Amino acid sequence: MHSFDKDPDHIAVEKVLTYARERLLMDPIPLDGPQSEDYLLSAAGQTITAAGLGSTRAMELFEHTLAPACLSTDHPRYLSFIPCAPTREAAAFDVVVGASSIYGGSWMEGAGAVYAENQALRWIADLAGLPEEAGGVFVPGGTVGNLSALVTARHTARAKAVAEGTGARPFRIAATDNAHSSVVSMAAVMDAEVCGVAVDDMLRMTGPELRRTLEEHGPETFFAVVATSGTTNFGVVDDLDGVAEVCEEFGIWLHVDGAYGGAGLAAPSVRHLYEGIERADSFIVDPHKWLFAPFDCCALIYRDPELARIAHTQEAGYLDVITRSAEWNPTDYSIGLTRRARGLPLWYSLAVHGTDAYVEAIEDTLAVTRHAAAEIDKRPYLEAVREPDLSVIVFRRLGWSAEDYQAWTDRLLDREFAFVVPTTFRGETLTRFAVVNPHTTKEDITAILDTMA
Ligand SMILES: *Cc1c(COP(=O)(O)O)cnc(C)c1O
């Protein structure tokens, strides 16, 4: 008997599936919360042993000690950072992806999965109005998506400079201060320099300010402009049309980071904000943020995927059988080789519900955010920093210090009532709601605001 085959009745598998079923159908979901390492050491102790704990003890530890020490990001009153609120169908299908040992990197090994993922990507590309040839890959997150797109942009710009014999070696990226932290971080990975573009009074990047930045440093030194379609803190969508105009004039790659806000493309009430996105060279959106998919899932789409394939394909004798084929190999379009078919949970949920249900769910979260704005307006002790464009709203409690905000956050979490953390903007401590969970209700918002009186 093999050492892994000591459980002929597969009790361990049954326990896992039973737990998964219960968690997927749980209502209400407990918020739970972090514990100290000392607590976990005393409650769980040493879990990895030579003989093994057995399935009963291991599952018990997870269910009663470890899982409750993790916040439920899908709780309707978890409104911090960007929550993750997958549909039940998407989350359930993640179990299937794990169970199926699908290799999602190549057509040869995962054709069925890649076909389905590509249809989900196509839905997103169509929302953005990208051309028929557009395509890409699901990567783990916006950080990897941004990095992969920027690597493609630089590779393309440098190849062009060589072909044209200009001797230019572009190393700069233009972005505003409101771009996501991952842009600065990934620029450091690439040893690229980020040049700041000033924002207008709506906190947006605009064409004229972008032009000023490019001309100040020399447009030939830039290989990409990163615009944001929904900044993480405020949900600001840059003036994509104005920015695209300048990018086209100077021949610079336009990458649009819609990791959080890209989902708003599906919502008729805000679609006009995204005008110009169809001119992007690359675009990302994280379905694990506002498209109801589980972690970890970012859709990375290129206008001309061939440029990404040239920049990213790994060459090796043992890969020739794949790389020399004309088929679509997702791994060729991003950083990384081995690939989980992480787009399948989104695909399954989209296939089950249809895209109209997505449009409706996104509009619902926007309506809840507008309710939050109206409630904040009504209360003399609260003040919105900016009217929400999308589904995040930043606001201040008049008279509160940074310590007051933190104490309030701690009280809400201690009661397992809500998870809402402070944020800062231009040196001031504030707080913020991010509403991406269609189960977050107007009543939830009102109840949380009531605790700030
Ligand atoms: C969240 C976010 C990212 C990073 O995405 P991860 O999936 O966390 O890596 C990048 N850009 C924006 C605008 C984001 O909101």
Short mmCIF file of C-alpha atoms in Angstrom, two decimals, residues 35 51 55 67 72 76 85 90 97 99 105 193 199 202 227 239 261 306 330 348 363 380 391 401 430 435 447:
data_model
loop_
_atom_site.label_atom_id
_atom_site.label_comp_id
_atom_site.label_asym_id
_atom_site.label_seq_id
_atom_site.Cartn_x
_atom_site.Cartn_y
_atom_site.Cartn_z
CA GLN A 35 -5.43 36.28 16.29
CA ALA A 51 3.20 10.57 11.66
CA SER A 55 -8.04 13.91 8.81
CA ALA A 67 -10.38 29.53 9.67
CA SER A 72 -14.13 36.68 5.66
CA PRO A 76 -21.28 42.07 3.46
CA ALA A 85 -17.13 38.59 -2.98
CA ALA A 90 -17.61 30.91 -9.04
CA VAL A 97 -10.37 23.62 -10.80
CA ALA A 99 -9.70 18.84 -8.22
CA GLY A 105 -0.42 27.13 -19.64
CA GLU A 193 11.62 55.22 -13.57
CA VAL A 199 -3.82 65.52 -11.76
CA MET A 202 -11.09 65.83 -10.26
CA ALA A 227 -3.62 55.39 -16.80
CA ASP A 239 -9.41 61.08 -18.94
CA GLY A 261 -12.57 49.76 -11.58
CA GLU A 306 1.56 39.03 -30.73
CA PRO A 330 -1.72 31.47 -22.36
CA TYR A 348 -18.49 29.03 -15.01
CA GLU A 363 -25.30 48.44 -10.82
CA PRO A 380 -23.64 66.96 9.90
CA SER A 391 -18.20 52.06 -5.86
CA SER A 401 -8.03 62.25 14.99
CA LEU A 430 -10.04 59.44 6.70
CA VAL A 435 -18.61 48.25 -2.14
CA ALA A 447 -25.93 50.83 10.39
#
